PDB file of C-alpha atoms in Angstrom:
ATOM      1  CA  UNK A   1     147.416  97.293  60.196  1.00 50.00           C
ATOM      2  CA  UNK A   2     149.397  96.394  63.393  1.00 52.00           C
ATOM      3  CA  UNK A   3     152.169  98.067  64.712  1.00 53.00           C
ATOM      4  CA  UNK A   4     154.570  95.810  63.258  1.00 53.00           C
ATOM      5  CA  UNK A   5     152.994  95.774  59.740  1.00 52.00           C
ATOM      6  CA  UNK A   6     150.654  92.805  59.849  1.00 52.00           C
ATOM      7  CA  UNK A   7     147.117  93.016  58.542  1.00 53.00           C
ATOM      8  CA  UNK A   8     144.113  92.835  61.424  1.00 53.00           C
ATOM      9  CA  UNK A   9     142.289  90.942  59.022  1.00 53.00           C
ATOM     10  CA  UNK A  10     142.638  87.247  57.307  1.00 60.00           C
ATOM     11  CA  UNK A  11     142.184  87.038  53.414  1.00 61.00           C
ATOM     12  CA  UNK A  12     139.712  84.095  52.368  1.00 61.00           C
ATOM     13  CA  UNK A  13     138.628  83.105  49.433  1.00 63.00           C
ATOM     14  CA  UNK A  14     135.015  83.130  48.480  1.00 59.00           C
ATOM     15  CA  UNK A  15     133.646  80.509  46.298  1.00 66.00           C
ATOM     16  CA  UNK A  16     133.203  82.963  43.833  1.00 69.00           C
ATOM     17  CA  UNK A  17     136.404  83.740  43.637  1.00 68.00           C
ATOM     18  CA  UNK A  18     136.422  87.157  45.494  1.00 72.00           C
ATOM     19  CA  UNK A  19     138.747  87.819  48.476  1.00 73.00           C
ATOM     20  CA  UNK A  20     136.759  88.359  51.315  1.00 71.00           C
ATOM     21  CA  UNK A  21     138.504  89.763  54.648  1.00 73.00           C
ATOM     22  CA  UNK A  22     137.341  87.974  57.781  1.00 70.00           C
ATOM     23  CA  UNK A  23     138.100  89.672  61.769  1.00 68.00           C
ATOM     24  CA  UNK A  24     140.809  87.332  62.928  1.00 74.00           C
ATOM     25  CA  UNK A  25     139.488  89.317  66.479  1.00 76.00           C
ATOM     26  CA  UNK A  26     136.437  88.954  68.098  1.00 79.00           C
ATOM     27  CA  UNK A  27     133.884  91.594  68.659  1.00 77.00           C
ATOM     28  CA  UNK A  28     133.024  93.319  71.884  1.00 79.00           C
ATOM     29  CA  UNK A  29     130.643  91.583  74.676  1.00 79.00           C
ATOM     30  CA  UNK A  30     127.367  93.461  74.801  1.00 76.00           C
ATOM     31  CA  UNK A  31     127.247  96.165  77.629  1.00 73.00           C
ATOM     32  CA  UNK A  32     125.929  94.801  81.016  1.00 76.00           C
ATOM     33  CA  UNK A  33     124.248  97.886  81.816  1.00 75.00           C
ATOM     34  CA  UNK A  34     122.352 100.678  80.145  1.00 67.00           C
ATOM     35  CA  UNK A  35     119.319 100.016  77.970  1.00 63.00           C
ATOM     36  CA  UNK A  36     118.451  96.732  76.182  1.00 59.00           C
ATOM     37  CA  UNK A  37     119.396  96.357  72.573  1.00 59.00           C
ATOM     38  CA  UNK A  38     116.653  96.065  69.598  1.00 58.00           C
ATOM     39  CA  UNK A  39     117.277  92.428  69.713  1.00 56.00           C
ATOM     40  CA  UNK A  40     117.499  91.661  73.302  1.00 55.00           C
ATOM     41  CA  UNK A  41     114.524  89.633  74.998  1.00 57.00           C
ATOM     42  CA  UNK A  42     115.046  90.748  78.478  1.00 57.00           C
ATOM     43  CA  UNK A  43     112.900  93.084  80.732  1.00 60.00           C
ATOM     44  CA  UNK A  44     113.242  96.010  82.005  1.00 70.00           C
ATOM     45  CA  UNK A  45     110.354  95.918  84.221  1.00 78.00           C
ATOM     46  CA  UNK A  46     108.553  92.544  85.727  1.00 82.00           C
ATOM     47  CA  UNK A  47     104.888  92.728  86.208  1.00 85.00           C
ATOM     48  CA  UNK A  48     104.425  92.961  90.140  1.00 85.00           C
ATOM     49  CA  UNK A  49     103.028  89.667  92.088  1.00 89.00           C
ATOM     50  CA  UNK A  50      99.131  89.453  92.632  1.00 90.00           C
ATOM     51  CA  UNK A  51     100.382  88.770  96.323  1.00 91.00           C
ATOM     52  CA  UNK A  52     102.049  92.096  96.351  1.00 90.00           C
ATOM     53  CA  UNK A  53      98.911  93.828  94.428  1.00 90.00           C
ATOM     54  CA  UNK A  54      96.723  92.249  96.833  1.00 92.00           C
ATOM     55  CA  UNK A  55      98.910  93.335 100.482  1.00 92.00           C
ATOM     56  CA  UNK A  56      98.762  96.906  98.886  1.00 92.00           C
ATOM     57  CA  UNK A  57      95.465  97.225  97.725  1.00 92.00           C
ATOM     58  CA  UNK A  58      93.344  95.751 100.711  1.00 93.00           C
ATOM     59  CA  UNK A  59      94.611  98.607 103.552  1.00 93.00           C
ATOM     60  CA  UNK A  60      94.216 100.945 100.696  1.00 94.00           C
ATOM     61  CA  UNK A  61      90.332  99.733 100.291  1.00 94.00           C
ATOM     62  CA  UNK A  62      89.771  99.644 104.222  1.00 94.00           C
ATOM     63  CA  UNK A  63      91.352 102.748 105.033  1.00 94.00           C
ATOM     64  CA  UNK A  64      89.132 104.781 102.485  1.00 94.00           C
ATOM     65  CA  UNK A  65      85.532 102.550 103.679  1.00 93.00           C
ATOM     66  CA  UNK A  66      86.760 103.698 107.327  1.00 91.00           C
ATOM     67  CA  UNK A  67      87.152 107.429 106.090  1.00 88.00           C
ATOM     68  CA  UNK A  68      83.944 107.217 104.542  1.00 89.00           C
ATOM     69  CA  UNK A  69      81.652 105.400 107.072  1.00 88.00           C
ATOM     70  CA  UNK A  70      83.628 107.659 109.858  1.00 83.00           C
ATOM     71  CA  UNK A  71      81.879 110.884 107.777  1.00 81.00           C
ATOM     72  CA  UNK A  72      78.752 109.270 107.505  1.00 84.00           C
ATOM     73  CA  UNK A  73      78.106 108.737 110.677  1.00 84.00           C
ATOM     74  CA  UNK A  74      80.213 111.520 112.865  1.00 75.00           C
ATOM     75  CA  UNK A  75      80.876 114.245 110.574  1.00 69.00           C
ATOM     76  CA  UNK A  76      81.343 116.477 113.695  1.00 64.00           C
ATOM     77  CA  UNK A  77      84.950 115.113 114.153  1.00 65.00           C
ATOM     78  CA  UNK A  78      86.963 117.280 111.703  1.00 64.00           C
ATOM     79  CA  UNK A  79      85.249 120.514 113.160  1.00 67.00           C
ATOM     80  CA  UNK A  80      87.472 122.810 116.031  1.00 72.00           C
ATOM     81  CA  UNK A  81      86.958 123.341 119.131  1.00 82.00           C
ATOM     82  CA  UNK A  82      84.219 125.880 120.413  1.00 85.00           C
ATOM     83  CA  UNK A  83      83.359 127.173 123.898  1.00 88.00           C
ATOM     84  CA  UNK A  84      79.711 126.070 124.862  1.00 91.00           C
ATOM     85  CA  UNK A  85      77.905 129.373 124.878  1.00 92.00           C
ATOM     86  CA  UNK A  86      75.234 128.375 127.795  1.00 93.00           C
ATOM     87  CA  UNK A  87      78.086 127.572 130.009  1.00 92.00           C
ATOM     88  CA  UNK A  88      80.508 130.632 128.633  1.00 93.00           C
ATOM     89  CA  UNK A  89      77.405 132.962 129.454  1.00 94.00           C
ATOM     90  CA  UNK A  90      76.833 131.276 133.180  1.00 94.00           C
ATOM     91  CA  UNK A  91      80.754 131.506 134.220  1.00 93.00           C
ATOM     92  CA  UNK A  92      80.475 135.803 132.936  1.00 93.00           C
ATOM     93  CA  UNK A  93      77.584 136.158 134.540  1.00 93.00           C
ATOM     94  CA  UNK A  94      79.042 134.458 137.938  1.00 93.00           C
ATOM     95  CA  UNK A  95      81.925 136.432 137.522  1.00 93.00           C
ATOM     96  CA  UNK A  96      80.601 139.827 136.933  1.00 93.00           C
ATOM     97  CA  UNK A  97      78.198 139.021 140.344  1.00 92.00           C
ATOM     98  CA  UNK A  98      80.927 138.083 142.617  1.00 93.00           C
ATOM     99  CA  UNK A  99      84.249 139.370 141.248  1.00 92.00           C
ATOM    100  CA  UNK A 100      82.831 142.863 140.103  1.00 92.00           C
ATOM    101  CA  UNK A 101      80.004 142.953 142.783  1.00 92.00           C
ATOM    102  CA  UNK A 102      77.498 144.124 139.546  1.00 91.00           C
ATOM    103  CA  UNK A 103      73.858 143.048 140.027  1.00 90.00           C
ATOM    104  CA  UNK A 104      74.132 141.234 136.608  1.00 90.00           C
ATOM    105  CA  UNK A 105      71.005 140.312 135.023  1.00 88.00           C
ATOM    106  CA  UNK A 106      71.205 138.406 131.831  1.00 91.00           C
ATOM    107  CA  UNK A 107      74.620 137.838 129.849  1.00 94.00           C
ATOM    108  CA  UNK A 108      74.662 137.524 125.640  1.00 95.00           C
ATOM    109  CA  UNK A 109      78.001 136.194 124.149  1.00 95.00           C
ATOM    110  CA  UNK A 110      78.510 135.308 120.798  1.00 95.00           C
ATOM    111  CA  UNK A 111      78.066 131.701 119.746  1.00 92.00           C
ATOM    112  CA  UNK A 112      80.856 129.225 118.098  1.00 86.00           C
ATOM    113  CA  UNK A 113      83.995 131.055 119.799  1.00 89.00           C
ATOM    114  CA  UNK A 114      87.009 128.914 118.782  1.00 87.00           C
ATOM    115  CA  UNK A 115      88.811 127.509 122.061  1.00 87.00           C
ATOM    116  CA  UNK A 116      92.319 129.266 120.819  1.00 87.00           C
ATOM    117  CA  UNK A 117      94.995 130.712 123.433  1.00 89.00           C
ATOM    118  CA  UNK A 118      94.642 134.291 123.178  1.00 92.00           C
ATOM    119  CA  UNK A 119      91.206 134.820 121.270  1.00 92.00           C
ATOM    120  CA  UNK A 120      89.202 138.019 122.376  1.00 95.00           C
ATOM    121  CA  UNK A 121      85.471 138.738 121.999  1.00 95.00           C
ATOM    122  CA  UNK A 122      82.949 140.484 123.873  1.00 95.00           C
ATOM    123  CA  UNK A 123      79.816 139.943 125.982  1.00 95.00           C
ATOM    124  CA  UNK A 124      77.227 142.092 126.311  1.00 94.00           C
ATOM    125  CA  UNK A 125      75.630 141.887 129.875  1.00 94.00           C
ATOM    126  CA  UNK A 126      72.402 143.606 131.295  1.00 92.00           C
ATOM    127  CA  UNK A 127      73.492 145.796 134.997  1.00 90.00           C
ATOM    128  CA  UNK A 128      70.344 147.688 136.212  1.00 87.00           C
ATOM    129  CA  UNK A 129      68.618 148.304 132.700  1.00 88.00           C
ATOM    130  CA  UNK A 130      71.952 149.623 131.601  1.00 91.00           C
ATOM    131  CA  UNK A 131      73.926 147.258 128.580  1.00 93.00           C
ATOM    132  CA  UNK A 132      77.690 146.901 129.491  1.00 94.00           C
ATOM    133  CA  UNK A 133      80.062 145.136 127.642  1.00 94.00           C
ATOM    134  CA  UNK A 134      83.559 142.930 128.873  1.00 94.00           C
ATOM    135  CA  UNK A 135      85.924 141.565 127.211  1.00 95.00           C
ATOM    136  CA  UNK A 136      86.241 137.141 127.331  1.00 95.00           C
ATOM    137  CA  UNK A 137      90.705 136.258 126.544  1.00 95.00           C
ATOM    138  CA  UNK A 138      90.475 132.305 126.184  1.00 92.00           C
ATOM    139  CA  UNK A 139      93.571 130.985 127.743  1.00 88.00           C
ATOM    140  CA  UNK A 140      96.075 127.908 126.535  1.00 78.00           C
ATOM    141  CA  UNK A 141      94.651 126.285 129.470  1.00 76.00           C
ATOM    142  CA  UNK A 142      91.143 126.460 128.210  1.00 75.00           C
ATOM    143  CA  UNK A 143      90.469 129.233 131.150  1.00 89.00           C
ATOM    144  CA  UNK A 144      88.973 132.490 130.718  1.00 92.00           C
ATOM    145  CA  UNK A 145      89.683 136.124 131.330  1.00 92.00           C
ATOM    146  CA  UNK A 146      86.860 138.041 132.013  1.00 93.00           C
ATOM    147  CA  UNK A 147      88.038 141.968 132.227  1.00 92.00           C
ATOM    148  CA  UNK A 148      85.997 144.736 134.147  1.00 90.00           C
ATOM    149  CA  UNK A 149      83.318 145.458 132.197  1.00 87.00           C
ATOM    150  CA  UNK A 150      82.907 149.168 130.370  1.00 76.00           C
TER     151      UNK A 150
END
């Protein structure tokens, strides 16, 4: 009923005879967002162009080859820095001669020391049949601090 007593609704009559009660307003539009209804056709999602499959897919494909012929044939890359022992045990060896003034024979470091600022290990050197030992600091710089020996 409305307000000011009339029906919402229009009596017809059937060919049967019955009274059948017809809207005289029309329903609601379908919401224009939210979910599609049981009987709706459209789409929520489109199936993506080859074009764009292909512009993705390609770098993806070369990028992983490179990666993989890059191991192959260097896998030293992903490894740290180390100090060159040979070298390490020349540059203690000069240094305990003329810093220290030691008659220095032969110098043993350890091997695969990580070039890190502030990393401490020892060398063992040979002085006159006696075995010392010194301390090696690596340095930010990639220098090294060679203490007194013991």
């Amino acid at each position: 009923m409305n307000p000011d007593g009339a029906s919402d609704s229009s009596a017809v009559v059937g060919v049967s005879g019955a009274t059948l009660l017809v809207p005289r307003w029309k329903p609601a539009p379908p919401p224009q967002w939210g979910p599609a209804t049981a009987g709706s056709t459209v789409s929520r999602w489109r199936r993506p162009s080859r074009k764009l499959v292909v512009a993705i897919a390609v770098p993806v494909v070369l990028l992983i080859a490179a990666g993989t012929v890059l191991a192959v044939t260097r896998p030293d890359l992903p490894q740290r820095k180390v100090l060159d022992t040979t070298v390490l045990q020349r540059q203690v060896l000069t240094v305990l001669r003329d810093d220290y003034q030691l008659d220095a024979d032969t110098v043993a470091c350890p091997v695969d020391q990580p070039v890190i600022d502030g990393h401490r290990f020892t060398c063992t050197a040979e002085v006159d049949g006696t075995t010392i030992t010194t301390w090696v600091t690596v340095r930010a710089s990639g220098q090294l601090d060679i203490a007194r020996p013991r």
